[in-house]
mmCIF file of N, CA and C in Angstrom:
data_model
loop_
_atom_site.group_PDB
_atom_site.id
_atom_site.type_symbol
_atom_site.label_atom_id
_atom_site.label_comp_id
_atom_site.label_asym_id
_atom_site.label_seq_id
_atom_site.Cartn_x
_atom_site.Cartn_y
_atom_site.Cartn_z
ATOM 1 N N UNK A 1 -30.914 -8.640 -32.736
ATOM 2 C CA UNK A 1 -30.335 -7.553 -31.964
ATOM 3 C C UNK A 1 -31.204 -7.300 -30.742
ATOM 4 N N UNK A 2 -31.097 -7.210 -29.823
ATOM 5 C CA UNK A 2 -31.407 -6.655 -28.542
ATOM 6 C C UNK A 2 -31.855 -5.309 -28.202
ATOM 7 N N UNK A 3 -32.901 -5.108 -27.128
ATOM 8 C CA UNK A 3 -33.062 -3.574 -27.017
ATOM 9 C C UNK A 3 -32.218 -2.903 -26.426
ATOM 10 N N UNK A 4 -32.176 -1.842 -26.297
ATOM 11 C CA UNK A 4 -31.341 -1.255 -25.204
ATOM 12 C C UNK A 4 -31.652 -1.147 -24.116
ATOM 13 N N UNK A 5 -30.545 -1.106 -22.674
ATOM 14 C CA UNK A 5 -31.097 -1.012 -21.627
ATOM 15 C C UNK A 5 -31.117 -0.122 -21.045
ATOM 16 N N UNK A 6 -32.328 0.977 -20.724
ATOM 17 C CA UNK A 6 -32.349 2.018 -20.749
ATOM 18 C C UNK A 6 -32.842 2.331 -18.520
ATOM 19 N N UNK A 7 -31.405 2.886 -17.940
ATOM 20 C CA UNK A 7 -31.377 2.859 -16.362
ATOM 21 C C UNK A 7 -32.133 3.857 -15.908
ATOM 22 N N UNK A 8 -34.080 3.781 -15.040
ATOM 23 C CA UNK A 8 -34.458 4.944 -15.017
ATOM 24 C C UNK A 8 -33.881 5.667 -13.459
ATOM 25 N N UNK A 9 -33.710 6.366 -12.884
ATOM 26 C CA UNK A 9 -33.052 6.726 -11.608
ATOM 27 C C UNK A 9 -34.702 7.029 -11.014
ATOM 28 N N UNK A 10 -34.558 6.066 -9.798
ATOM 29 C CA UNK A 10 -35.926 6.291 -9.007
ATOM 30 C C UNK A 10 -36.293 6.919 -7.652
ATOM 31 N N UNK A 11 -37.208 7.425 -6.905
ATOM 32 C CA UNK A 11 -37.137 8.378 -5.766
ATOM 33 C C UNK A 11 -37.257 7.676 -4.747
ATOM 34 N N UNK A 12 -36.726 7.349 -3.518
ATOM 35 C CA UNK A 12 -37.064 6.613 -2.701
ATOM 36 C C UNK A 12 -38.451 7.706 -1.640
ATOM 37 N N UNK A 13 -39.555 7.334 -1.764
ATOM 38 C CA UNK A 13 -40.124 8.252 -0.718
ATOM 39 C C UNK A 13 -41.391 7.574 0.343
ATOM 40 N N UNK A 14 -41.681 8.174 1.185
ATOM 41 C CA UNK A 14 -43.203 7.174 1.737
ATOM 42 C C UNK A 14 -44.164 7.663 1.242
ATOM 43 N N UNK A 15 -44.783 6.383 0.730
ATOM 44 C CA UNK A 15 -46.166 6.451 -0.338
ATOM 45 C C UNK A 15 -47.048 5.351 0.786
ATOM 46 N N UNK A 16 -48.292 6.156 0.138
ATOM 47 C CA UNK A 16 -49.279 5.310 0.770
ATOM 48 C C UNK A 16 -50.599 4.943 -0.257
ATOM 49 N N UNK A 17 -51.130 3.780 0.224
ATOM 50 C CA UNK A 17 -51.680 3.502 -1.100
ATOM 51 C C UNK A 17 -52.776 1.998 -0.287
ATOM 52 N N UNK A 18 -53.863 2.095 -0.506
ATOM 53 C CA UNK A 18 -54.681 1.159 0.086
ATOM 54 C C UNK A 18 -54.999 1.173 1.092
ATOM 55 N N UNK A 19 -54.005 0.470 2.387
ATOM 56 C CA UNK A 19 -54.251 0.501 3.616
ATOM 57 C C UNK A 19 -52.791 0.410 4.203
ATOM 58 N N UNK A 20 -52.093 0.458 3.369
ATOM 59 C CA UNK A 20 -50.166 0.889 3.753
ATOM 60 C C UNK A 20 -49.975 1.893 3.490
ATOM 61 N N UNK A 21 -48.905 2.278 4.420
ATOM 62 C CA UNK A 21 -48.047 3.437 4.262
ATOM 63 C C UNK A 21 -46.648 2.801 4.391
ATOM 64 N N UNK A 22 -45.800 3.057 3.385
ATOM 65 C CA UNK A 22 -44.455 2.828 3.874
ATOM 66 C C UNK A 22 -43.569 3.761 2.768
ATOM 67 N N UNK A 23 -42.196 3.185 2.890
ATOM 68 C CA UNK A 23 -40.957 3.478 1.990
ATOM 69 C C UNK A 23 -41.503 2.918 0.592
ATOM 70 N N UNK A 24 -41.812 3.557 -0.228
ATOM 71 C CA UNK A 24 -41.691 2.821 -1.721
ATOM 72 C C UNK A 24 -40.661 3.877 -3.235
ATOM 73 N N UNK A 25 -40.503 3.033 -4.078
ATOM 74 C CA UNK A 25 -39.421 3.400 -5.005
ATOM 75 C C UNK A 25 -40.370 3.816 -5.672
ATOM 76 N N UNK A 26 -40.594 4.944 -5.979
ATOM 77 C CA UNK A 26 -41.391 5.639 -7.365
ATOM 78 C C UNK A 26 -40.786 5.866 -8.636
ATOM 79 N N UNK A 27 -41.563 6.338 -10.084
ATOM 80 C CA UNK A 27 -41.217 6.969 -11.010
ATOM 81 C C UNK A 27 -42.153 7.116 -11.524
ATOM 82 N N UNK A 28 -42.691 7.843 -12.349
ATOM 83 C CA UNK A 28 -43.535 8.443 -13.137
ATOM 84 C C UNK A 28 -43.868 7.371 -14.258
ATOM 85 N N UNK A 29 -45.011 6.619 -14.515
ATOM 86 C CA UNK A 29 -44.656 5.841 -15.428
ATOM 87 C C UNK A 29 -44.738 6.323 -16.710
ATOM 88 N N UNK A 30 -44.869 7.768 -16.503
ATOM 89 C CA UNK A 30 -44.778 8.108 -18.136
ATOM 90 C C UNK A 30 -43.153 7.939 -18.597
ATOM 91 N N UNK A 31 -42.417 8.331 -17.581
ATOM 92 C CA UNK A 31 -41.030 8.126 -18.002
ATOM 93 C C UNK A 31 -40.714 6.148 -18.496
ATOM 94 N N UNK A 32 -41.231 5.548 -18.096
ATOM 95 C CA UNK A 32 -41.182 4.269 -18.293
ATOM 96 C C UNK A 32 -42.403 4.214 -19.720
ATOM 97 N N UNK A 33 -43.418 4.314 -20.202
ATOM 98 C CA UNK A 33 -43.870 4.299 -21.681
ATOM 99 C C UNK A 33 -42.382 5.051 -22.230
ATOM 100 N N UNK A 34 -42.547 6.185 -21.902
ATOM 101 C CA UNK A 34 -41.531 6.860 -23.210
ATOM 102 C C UNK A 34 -40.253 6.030 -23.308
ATOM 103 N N UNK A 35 -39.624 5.431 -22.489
ATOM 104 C CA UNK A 35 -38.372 4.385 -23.020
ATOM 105 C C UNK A 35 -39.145 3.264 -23.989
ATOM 106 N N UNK A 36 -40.116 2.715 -23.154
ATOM 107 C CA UNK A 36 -40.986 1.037 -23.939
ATOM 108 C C UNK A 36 -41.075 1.986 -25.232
ATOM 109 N N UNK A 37 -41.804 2.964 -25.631
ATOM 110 C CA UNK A 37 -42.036 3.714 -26.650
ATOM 111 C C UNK A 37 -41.324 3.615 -28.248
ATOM 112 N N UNK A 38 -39.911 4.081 -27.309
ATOM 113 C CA UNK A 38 -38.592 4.367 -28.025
ATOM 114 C C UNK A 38 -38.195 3.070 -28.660
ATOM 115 N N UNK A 39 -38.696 1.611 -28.001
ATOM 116 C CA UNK A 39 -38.088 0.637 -28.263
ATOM 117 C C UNK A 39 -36.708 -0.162 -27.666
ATOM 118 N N UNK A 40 -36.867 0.512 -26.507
ATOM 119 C CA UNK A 40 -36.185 0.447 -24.848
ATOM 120 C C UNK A 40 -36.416 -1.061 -24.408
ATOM 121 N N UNK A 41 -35.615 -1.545 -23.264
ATOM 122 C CA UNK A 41 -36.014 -2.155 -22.199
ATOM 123 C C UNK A 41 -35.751 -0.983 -20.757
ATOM 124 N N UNK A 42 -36.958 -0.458 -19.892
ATOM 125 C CA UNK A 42 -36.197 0.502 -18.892
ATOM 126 C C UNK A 42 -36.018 -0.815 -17.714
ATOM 127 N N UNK A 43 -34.955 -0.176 -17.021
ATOM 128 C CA UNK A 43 -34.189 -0.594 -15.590
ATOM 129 C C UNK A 43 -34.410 -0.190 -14.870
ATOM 130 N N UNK A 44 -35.577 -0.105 -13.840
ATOM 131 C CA UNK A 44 -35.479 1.321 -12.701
ATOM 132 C C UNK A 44 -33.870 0.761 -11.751
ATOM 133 N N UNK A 45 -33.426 2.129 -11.500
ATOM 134 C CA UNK A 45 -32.039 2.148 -10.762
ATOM 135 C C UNK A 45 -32.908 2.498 -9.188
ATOM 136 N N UNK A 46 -32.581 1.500 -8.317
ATOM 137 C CA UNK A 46 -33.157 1.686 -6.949
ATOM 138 C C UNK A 46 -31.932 2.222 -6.270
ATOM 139 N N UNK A 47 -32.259 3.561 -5.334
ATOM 140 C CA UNK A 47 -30.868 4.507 -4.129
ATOM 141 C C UNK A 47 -30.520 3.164 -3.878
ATOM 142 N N UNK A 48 -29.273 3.092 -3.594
ATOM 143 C CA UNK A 48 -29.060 1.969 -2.523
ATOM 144 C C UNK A 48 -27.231 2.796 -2.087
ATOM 145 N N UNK A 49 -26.754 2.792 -1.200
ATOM 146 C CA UNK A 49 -25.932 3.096 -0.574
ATOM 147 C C UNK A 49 -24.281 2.167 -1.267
ATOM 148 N N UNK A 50 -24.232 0.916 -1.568
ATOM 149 C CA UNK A 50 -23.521 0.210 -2.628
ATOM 150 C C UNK A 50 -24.022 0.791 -3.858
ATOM 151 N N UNK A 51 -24.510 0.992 -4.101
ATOM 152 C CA UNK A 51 -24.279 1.522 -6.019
ATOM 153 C C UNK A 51 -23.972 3.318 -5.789
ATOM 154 N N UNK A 52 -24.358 3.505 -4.740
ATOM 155 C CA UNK A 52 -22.999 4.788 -4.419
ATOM 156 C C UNK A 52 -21.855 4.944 -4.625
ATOM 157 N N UNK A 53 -21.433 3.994 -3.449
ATOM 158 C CA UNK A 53 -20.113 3.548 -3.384
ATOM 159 C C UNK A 53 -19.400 3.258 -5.067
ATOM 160 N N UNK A 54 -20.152 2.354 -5.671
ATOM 161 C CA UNK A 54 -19.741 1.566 -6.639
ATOM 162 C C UNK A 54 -20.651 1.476 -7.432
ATOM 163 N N UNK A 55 -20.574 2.821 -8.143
ATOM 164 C CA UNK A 55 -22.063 3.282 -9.581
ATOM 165 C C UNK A 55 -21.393 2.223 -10.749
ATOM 166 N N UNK A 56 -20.469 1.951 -11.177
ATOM 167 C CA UNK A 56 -20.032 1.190 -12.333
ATOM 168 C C UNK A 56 -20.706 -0.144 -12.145
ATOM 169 N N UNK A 57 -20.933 -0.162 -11.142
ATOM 170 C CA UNK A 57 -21.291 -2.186 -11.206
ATOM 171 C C UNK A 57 -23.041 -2.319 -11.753
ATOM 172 N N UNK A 58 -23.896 -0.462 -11.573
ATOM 173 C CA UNK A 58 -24.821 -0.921 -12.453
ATOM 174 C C UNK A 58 -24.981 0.017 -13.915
ATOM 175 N N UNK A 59 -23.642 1.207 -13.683
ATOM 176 C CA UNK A 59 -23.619 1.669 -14.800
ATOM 177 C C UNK A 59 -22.778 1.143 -16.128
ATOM 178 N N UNK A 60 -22.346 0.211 -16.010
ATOM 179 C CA UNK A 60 -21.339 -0.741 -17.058
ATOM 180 C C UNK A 60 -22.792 -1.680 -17.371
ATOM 181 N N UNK A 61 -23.545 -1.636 -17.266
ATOM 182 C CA UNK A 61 -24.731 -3.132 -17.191
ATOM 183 C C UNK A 61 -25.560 -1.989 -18.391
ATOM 184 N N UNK A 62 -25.609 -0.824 -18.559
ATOM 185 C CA UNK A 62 -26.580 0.311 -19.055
ATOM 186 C C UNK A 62 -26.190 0.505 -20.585
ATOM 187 N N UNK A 63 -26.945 0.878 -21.643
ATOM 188 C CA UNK A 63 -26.395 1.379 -22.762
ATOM 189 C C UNK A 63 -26.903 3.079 -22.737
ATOM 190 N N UNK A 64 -27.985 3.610 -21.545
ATOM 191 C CA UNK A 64 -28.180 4.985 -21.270
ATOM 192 C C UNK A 64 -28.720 5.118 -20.324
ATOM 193 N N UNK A 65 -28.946 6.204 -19.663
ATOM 194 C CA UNK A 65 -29.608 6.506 -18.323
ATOM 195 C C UNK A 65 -30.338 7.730 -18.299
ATOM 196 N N UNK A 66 -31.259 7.598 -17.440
ATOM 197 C CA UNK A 66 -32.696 8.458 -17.360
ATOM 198 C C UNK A 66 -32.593 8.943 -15.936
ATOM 199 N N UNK A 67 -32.157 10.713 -15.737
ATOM 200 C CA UNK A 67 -32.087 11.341 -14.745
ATOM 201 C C UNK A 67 -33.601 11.623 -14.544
ATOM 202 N N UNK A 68 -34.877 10.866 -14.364
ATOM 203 C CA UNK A 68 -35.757 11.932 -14.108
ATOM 204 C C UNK A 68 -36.466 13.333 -14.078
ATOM 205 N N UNK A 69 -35.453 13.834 -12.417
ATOM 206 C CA UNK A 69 -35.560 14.693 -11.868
ATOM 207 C C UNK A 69 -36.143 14.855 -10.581
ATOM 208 N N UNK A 70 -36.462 16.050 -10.093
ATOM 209 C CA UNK A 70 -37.031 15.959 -8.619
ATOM 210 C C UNK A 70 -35.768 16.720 -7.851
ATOM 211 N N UNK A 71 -36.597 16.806 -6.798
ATOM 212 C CA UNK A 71 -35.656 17.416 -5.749
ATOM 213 C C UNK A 71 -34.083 16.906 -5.617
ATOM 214 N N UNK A 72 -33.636 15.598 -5.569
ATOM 215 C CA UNK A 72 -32.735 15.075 -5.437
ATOM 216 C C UNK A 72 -31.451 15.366 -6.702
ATOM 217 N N UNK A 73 -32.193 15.238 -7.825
ATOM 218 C CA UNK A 73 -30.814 15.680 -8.793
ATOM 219 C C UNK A 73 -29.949 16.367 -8.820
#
């Protein structure tokens, strides 16, 4: 049997880190242990403007999904 695939929803924001600054996809990786935890596989779900449009093409792929949180929800 297979794990489940568990979709985490991620923040698009500018992070900086070393000697870059740019756009990067965050999440908390505690939210990512607590799926591995559970006995999960997590998915981070990256914004993208097509899975707007057309959320089924990565929410049919999911057996649950992980709202985070944050400003955006």
């Amino acid at each position: 049997m297979s794990r489940p695939v568990i979709g985490m929803c991620t923040a698009l924001e500018r992070a900086h880190w070393s000697h870059w600054e740019q756009q990067a996809v965050l999440l908390s990786t505690s939210y990512v242990r607590a799926v591995q935890r559970a006995g999960a596989l997590p998915l981070r779900v990256v914004p993208h403007e097509r899975q707007l449009a057309q959320p089924d093409e990565v929410l049919d792929r999911l057996d649950g999904l992980v709202l985070a949180g944050g400003v955006d929800v």
